[in-house]
Short mmCIF file of C-alpha atoms in Angstrom, two decimals:
data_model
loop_
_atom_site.label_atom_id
_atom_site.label_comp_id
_atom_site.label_asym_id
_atom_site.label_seq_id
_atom_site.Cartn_x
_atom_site.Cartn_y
_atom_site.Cartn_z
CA UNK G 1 -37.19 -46.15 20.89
CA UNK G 2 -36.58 -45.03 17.42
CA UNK G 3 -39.66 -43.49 17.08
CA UNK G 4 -38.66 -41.49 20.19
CA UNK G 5 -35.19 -40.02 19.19
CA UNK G 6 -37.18 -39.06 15.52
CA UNK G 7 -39.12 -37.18 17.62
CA UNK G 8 -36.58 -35.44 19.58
CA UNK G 9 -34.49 -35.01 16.87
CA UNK G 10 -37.26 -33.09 14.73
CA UNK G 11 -37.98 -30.89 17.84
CA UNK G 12 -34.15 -30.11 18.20
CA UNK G 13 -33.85 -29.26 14.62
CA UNK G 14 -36.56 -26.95 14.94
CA UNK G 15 -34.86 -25.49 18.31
CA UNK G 16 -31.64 -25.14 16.75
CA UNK G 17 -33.38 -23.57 13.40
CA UNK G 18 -35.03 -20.64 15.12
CA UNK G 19 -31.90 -18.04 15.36
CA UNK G 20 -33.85 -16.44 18.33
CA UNK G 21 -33.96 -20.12 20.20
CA UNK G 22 -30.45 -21.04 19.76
CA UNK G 23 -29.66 -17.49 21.63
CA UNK G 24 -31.75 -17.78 24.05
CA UNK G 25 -30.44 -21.78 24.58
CA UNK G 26 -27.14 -20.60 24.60
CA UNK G 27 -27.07 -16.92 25.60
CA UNK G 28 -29.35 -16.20 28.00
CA UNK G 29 -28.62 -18.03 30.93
CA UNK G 30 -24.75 -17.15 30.45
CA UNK G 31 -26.13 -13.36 30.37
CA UNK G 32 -28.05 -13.62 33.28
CA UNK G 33 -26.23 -15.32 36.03
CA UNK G 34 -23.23 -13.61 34.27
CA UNK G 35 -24.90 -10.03 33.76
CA UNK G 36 -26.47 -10.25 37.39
CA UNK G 37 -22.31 -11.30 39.21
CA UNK G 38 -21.11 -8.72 37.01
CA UNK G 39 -23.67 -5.66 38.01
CA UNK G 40 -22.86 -6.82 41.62
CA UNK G 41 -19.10 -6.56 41.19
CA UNK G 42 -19.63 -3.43 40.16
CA UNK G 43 -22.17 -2.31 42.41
CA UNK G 44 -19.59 -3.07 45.83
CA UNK G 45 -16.99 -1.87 43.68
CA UNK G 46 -18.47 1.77 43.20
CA UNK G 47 -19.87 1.79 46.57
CA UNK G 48 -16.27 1.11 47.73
CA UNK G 49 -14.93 4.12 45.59
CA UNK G 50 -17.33 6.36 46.62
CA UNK G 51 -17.06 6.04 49.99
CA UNK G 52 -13.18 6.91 49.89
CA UNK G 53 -14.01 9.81 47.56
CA UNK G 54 -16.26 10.66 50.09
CA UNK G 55 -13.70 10.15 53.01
CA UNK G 56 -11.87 13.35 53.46
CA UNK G 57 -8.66 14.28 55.55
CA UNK G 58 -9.65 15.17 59.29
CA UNK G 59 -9.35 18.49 60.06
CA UNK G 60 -9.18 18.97 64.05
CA UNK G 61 -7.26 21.00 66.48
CA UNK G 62 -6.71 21.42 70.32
CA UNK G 63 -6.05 24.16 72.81
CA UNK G 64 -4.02 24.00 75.88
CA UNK G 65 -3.16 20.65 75.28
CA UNK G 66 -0.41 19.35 77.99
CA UNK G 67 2.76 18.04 76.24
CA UNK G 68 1.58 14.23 77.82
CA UNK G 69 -0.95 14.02 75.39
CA UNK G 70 0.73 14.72 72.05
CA UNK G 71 1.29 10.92 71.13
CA UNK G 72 -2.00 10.19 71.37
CA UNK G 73 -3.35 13.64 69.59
CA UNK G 74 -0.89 12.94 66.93
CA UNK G 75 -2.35 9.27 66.70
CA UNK G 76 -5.61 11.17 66.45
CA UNK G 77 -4.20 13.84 63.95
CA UNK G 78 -5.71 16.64 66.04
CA UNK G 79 -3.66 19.52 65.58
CA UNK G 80 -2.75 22.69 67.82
CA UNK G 81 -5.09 25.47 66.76
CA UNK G 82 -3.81 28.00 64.54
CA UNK G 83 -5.00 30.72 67.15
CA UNK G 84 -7.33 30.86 70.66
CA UNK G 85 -10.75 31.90 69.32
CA UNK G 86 -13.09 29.22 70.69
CA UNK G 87 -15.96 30.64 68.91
CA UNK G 88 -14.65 30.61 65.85
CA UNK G 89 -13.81 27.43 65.95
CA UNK G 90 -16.65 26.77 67.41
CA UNK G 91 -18.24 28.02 63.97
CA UNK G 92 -15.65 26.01 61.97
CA UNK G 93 -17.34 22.87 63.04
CA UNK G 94 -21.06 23.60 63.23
CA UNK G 95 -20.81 24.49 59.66
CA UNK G 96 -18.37 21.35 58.88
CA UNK G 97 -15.24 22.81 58.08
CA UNK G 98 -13.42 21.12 61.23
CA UNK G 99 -14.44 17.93 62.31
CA UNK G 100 -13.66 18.21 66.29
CA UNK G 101 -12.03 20.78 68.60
CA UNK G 102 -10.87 20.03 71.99
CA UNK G 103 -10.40 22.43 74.77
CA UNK G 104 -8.16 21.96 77.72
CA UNK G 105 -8.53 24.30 80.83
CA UNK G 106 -5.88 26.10 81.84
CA UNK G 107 -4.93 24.74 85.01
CA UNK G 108 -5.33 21.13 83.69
CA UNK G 109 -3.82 18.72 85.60
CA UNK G 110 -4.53 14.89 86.59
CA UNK G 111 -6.68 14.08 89.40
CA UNK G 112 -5.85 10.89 91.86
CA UNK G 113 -8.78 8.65 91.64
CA UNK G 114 -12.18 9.48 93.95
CA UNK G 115 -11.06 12.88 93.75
CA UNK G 116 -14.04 15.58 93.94
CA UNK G 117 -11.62 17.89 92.06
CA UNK G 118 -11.37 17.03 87.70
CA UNK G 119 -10.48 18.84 84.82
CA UNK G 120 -12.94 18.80 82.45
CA UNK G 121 -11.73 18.63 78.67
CA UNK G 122 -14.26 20.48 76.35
CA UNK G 123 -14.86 17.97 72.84
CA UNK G 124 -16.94 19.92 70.53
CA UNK G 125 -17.84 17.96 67.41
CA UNK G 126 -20.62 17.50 64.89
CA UNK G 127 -22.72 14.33 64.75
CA UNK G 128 -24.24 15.05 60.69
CA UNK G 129 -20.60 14.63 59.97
CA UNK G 130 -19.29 11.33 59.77
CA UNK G 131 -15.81 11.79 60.21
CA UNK G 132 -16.60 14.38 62.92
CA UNK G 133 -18.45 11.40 64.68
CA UNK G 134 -15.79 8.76 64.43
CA UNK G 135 -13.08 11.03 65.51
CA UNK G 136 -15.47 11.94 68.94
CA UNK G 137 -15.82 8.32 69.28
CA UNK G 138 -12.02 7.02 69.12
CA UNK G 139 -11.14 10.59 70.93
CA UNK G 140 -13.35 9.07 73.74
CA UNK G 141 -12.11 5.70 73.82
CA UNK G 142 -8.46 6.82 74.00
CA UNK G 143 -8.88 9.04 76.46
CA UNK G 144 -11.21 7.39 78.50
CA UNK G 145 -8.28 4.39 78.62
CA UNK G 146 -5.36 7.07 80.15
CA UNK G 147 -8.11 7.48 83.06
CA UNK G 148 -6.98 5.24 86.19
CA UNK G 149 -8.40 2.18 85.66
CA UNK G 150 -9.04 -1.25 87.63
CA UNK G 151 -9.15 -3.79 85.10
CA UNK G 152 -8.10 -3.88 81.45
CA UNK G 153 -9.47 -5.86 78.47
CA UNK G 154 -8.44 -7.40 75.15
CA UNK G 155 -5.16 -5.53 75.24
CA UNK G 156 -3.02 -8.54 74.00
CA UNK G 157 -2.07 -7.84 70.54
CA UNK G 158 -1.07 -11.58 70.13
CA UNK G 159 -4.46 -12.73 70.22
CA UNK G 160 -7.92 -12.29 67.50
CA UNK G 161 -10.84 -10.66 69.69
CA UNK G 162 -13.23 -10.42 67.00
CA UNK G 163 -14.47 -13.90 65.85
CA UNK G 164 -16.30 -12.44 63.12
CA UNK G 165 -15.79 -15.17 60.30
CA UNK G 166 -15.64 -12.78 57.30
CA UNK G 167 -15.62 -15.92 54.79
CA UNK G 168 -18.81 -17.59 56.35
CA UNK G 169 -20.80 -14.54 55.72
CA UNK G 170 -19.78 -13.77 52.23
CA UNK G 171 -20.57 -17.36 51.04
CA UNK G 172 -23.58 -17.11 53.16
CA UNK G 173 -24.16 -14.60 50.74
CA UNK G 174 -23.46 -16.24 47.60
CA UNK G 175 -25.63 -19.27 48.72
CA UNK G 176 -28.44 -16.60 48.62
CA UNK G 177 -28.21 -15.53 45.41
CA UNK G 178 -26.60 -17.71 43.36
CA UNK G 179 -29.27 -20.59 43.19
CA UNK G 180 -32.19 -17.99 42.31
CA UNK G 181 -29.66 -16.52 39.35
CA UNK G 182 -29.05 -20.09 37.99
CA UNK G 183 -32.98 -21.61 38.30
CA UNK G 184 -34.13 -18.18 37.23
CA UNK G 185 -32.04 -18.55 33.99
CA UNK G 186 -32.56 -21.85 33.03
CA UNK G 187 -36.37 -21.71 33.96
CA UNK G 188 -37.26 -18.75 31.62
CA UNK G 189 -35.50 -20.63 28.89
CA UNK G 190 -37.08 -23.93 29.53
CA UNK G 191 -40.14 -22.34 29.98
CA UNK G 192 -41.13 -20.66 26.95
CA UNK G 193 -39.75 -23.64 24.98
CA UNK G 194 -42.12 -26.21 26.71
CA UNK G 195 -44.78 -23.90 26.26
CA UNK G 196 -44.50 -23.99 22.32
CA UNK G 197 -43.12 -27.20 22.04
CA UNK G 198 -47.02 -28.97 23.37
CA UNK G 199 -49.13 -25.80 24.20
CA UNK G 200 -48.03 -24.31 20.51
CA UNK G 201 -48.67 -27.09 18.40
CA UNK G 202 -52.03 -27.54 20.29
CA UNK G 203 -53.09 -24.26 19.14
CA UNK G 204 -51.76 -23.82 16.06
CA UNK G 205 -53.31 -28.02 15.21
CA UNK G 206 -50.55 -29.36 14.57
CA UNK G 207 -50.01 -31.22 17.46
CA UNK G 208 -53.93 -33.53 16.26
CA UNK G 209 -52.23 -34.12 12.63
CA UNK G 210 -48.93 -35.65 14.26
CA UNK G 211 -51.44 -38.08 16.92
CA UNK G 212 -53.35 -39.46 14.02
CA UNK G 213 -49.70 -41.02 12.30
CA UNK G 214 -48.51 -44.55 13.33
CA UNK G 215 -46.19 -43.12 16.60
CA UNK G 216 -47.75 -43.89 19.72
CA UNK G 217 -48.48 -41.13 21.73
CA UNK G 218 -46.84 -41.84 24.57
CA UNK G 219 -43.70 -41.87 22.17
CA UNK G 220 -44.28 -38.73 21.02
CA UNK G 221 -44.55 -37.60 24.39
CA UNK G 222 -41.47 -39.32 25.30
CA UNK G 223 -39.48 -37.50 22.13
CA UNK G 224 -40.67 -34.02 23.07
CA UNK G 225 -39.64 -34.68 26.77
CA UNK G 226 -36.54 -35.52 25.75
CA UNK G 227 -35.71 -32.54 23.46
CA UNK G 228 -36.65 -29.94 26.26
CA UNK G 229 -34.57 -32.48 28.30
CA UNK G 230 -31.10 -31.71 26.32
CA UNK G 231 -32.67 -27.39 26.00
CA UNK G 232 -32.39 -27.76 29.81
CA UNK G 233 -28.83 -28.80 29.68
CA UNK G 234 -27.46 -26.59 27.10
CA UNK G 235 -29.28 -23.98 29.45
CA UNK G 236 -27.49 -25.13 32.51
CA UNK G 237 -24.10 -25.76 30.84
CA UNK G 238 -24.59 -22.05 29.94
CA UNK G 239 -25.84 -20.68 33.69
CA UNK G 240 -23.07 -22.66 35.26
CA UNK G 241 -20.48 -21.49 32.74
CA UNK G 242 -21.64 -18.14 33.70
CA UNK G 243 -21.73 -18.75 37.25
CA UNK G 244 -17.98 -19.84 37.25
CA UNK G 245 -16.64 -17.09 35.49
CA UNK G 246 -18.48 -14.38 37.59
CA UNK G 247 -18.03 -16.14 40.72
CA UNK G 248 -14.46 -15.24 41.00
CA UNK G 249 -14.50 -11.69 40.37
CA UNK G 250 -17.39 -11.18 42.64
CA UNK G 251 -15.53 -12.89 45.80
CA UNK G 252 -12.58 -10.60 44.68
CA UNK G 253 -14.94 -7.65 44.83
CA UNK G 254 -15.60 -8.67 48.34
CA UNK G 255 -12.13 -9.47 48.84
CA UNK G 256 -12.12 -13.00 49.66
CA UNK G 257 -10.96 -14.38 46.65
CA UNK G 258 -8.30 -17.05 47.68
CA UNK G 259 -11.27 -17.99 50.67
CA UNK G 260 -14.07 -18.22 48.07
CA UNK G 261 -12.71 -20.66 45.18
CA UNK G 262 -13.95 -23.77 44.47
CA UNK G 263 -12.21 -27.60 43.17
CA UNK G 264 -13.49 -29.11 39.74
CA UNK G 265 -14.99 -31.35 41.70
CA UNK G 266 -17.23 -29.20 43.10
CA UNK G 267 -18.53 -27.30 40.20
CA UNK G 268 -19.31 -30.60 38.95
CA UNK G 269 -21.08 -31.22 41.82
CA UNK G 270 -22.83 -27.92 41.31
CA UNK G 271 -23.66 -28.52 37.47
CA UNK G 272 -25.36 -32.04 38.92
CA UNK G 273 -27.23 -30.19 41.30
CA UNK G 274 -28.40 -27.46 38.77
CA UNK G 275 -29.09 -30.03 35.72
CA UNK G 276 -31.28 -32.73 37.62
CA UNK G 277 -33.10 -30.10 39.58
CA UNK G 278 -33.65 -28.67 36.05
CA UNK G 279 -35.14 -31.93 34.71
CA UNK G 280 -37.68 -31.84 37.22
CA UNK G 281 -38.52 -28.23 36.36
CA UNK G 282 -39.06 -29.45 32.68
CA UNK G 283 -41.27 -32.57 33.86
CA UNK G 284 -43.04 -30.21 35.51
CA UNK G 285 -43.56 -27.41 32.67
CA UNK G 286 -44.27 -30.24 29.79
CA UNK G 287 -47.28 -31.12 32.53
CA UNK G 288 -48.68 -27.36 32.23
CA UNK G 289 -47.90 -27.20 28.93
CA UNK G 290 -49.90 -30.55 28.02
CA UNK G 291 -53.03 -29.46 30.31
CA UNK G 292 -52.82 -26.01 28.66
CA UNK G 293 -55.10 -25.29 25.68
CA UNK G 294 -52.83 -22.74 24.40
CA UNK G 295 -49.27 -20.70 24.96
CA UNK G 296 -50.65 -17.63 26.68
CA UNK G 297 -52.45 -20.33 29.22
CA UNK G 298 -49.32 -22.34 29.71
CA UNK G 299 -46.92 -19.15 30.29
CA UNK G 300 -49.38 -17.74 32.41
CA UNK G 301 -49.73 -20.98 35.37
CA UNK G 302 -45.82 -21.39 34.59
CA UNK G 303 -44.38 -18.93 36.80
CA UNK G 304 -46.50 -20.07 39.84
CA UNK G 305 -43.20 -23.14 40.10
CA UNK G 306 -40.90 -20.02 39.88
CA UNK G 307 -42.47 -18.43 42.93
CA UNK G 308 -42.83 -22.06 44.63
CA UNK G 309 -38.74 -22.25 44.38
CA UNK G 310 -38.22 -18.12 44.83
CA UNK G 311 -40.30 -17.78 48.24
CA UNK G 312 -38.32 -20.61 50.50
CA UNK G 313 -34.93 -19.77 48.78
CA UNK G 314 -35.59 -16.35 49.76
CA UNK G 315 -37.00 -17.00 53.31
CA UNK G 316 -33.64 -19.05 53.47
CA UNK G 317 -31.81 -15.40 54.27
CA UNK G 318 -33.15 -15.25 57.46
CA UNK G 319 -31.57 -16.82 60.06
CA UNK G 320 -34.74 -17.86 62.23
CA UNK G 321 -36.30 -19.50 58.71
CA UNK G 322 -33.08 -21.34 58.01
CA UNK G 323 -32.67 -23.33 61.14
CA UNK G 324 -36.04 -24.74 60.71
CA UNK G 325 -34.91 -25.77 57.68
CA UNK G 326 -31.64 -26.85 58.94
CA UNK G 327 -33.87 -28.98 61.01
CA UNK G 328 -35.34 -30.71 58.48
CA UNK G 329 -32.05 -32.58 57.83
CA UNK G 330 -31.72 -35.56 55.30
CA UNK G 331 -35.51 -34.80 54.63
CA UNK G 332 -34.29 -31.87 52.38
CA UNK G 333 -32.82 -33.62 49.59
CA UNK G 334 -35.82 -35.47 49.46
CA UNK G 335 -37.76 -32.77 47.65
CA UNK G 336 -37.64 -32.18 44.01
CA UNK G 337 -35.92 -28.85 42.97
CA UNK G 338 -35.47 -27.81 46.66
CA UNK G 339 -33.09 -30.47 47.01
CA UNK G 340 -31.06 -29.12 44.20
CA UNK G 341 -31.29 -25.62 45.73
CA UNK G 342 -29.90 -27.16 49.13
CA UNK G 343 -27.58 -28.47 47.86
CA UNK G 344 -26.15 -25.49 46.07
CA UNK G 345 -25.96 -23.74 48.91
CA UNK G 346 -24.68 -26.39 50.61
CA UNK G 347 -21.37 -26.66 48.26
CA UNK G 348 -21.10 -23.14 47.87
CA UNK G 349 -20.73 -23.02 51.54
CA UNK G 350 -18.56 -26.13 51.56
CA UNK G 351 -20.82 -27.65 54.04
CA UNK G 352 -21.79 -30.46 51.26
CA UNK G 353 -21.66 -34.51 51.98
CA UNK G 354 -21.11 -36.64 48.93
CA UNK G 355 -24.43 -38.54 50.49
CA UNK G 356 -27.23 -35.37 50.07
CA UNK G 357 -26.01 -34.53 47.04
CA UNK G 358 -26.26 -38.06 45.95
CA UNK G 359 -29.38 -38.65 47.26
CA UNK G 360 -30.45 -35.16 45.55
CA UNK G 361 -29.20 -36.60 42.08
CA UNK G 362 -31.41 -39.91 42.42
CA UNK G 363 -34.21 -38.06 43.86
CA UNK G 364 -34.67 -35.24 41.06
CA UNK G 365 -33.91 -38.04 38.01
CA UNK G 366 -36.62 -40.43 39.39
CA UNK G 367 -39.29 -37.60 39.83
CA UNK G 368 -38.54 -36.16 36.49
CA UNK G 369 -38.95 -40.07 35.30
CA UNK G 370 -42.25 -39.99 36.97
CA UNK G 371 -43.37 -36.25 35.55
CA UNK G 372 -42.47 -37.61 32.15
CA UNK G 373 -44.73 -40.36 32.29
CA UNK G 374 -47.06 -38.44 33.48
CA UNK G 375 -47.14 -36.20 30.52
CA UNK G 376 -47.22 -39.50 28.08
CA UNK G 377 -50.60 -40.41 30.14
CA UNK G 378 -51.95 -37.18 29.47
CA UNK G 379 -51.25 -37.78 25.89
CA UNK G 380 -53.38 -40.67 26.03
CA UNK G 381 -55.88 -38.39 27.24
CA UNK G 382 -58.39 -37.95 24.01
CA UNK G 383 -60.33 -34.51 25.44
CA UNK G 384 -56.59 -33.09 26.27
CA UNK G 385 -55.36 -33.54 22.60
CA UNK G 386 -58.89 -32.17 21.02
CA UNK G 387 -59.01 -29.47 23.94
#
């Protein structure tokens, strides 16, 4: 065991020497999932300000309009027209300067129902304008409701008609991205560092002199495991501290900020989640890194376990692909990494059990166990080491 922690403690030394390291430890994953909340903050926040920059004041009018219908055109904030040229006006909103006219006849007057004898009203609008087409569509509606009618619907004001739950989709949302920012960030640091940390000393022949000393191998294995093991949770200290300071200002950005907060408890559920899944992820780069014969050949077969956790996460958006893997049930926590995934989403959602993410926990520490030893095997391996 002592042999073990001298390991890991000269590997950490050498982590925490390197200036660039100890920022990208640190930093990085705080500047990505951080950076990435931040730019789409601002993104919904600019596409909210442009929109009411781009919203201007209606401009419409009417003509002949009986004195029954000024509550409603005032609701509307159609105007009388300044004077009785139809064509002009006519002009006015072809080239965008009004956004509807309406034209009563004359001899206007309300029909009994079935009769063969209606006024017509004359709505001229234009549909490249947006605010033209709105205003034709709620002129429509309104006035289509004064018509004699046989049944009415969802007039209660009492009551919600729209079941639309707001909050579902926007953590829907968050459960989309928020897992790929977090294993993104702690993956690229991880990454490069298991790469040097075997892969490096491989090539450079270092990595011969230390086998031929008195440490087993499978300790040295063991010691290097376990300094990538503390890089990975520095790194996802960092991505969750980042995720937790972001995470509030983006809900407010979608204005669901009291709807979308989460108890200590659950960010420490979260952090759990994010730090065994990343143990795996290390287990799993340490195993590249050790078949490797050098750095460019480790980083270069690394990113294939990005796009393994990238392609289901993202297939996860769509509805269809997510109840199949709804379906799958308990049988999702039972998978390395995907489990940890899962059950982001799943607290993020607040659809979480104390017994999946559990079972996630045990899952991810006992197959980063087994990748571990695996990597001390391949340490025993003599044509791996002279490779």
């Amino acid at each position: 065991m002592r042999d073990i922690i001298t390991v890991a403690k000269k590997e950490l030394r050498a982590f925490f020497g390197d200036k660039v390291v100890r920022l990208q430890m640190i930093l990085l994953p705080f500047v990505i999932v951080f950076g990435y909340g931040m730019l789409m903050t601002t993104t919904i926040d600019s596409q909210k300000e442009s929109k009411e920059e781009l919203e201007k004041p209606v401009v419409a009018y009417s003509m002949n309009a009986p004195e029954a219908f000024n509550d409603v055109l005032s609701e509307l904030r159609i105007k009388p027209a300044p004077d009785n040229d139809i064509e002009k006006l006519k002009k006015q909103v072809t080239d965008k300067d009004v956004d509807l006219l309406m034209v009563f006849p004359d001899d206007f007057k309300m029909s009994e129902p079935g009769s063969a004898d209606l006024s017509n009203i004359d709505v001229y609008y234009n549909s490249e304008k947006n605010n033209s087409m709105e205003l034709f569509s709620k002129t429509t509606v309104l006035f289509t409701t004064m018509q004699p009618r046989v049944f009415t619907f969802n007039e209660s004001a009492e009551k919600e008609y729209n079941l639309f739950d707001s909050v579902s989709l926007v953590k829907d949302f968050l459960s989309g991205i928020i897992p790929l920012m977090i294993f993104m960030a702690v993956y690229m640091v991880c990454m490069s560092i298991a790469a040097n940390s075997i892969a490096g000393d491989k090539e450079k022949g270092f990595l011969n002199t230390l086998l031929v000393t008195p440490v087993k191998r499978g300790h040295i294995a063991a010691g290097k495991s376990l300094s990538i093991l503390v890089v990975s949770i520095i790194a996802s200290i960092s991505a969750c501290i980042g995720m937790a300071v972001s995470l509030p200002k983006l809900s407010k950005s979608m204005e669901m900020t009291e709807n979308a907060s989460y108890s200590v408890s659950e960010y420490v559920m979260l952090f759990a989640a994010v730090v065994t899944g990343s143990f795996v992820l290390v287990a799993l780069l340490l195993i590249i890194s050790t078949l490797a014969k050098d750095v460019k050949q480790a980083t270069t077969l690394s990113p294939i376990l990005l796009f393994a956790i990238m392609i289901p996460l993202l297939l996860s958006t769509s509805e269809n692909f997510n109840k199949k893997i709804e379906g799958f049930g308990t049988k999702n926590y039972m998978i390395p990494v995907w489990n940890s995934i899962k059950t982001l989403q799943d607290v993020i959602k607040t659809e979480y059990t104390a017994a999946s993410v559990t079972l996630t926990v045990v899952v991810n520490l006992t197959a980063a166990v087994l990748g571990i030893f695996i990597v001390g095997r391949l340490f025993n391996r003599e044509k791996i080491v002279n490779g």
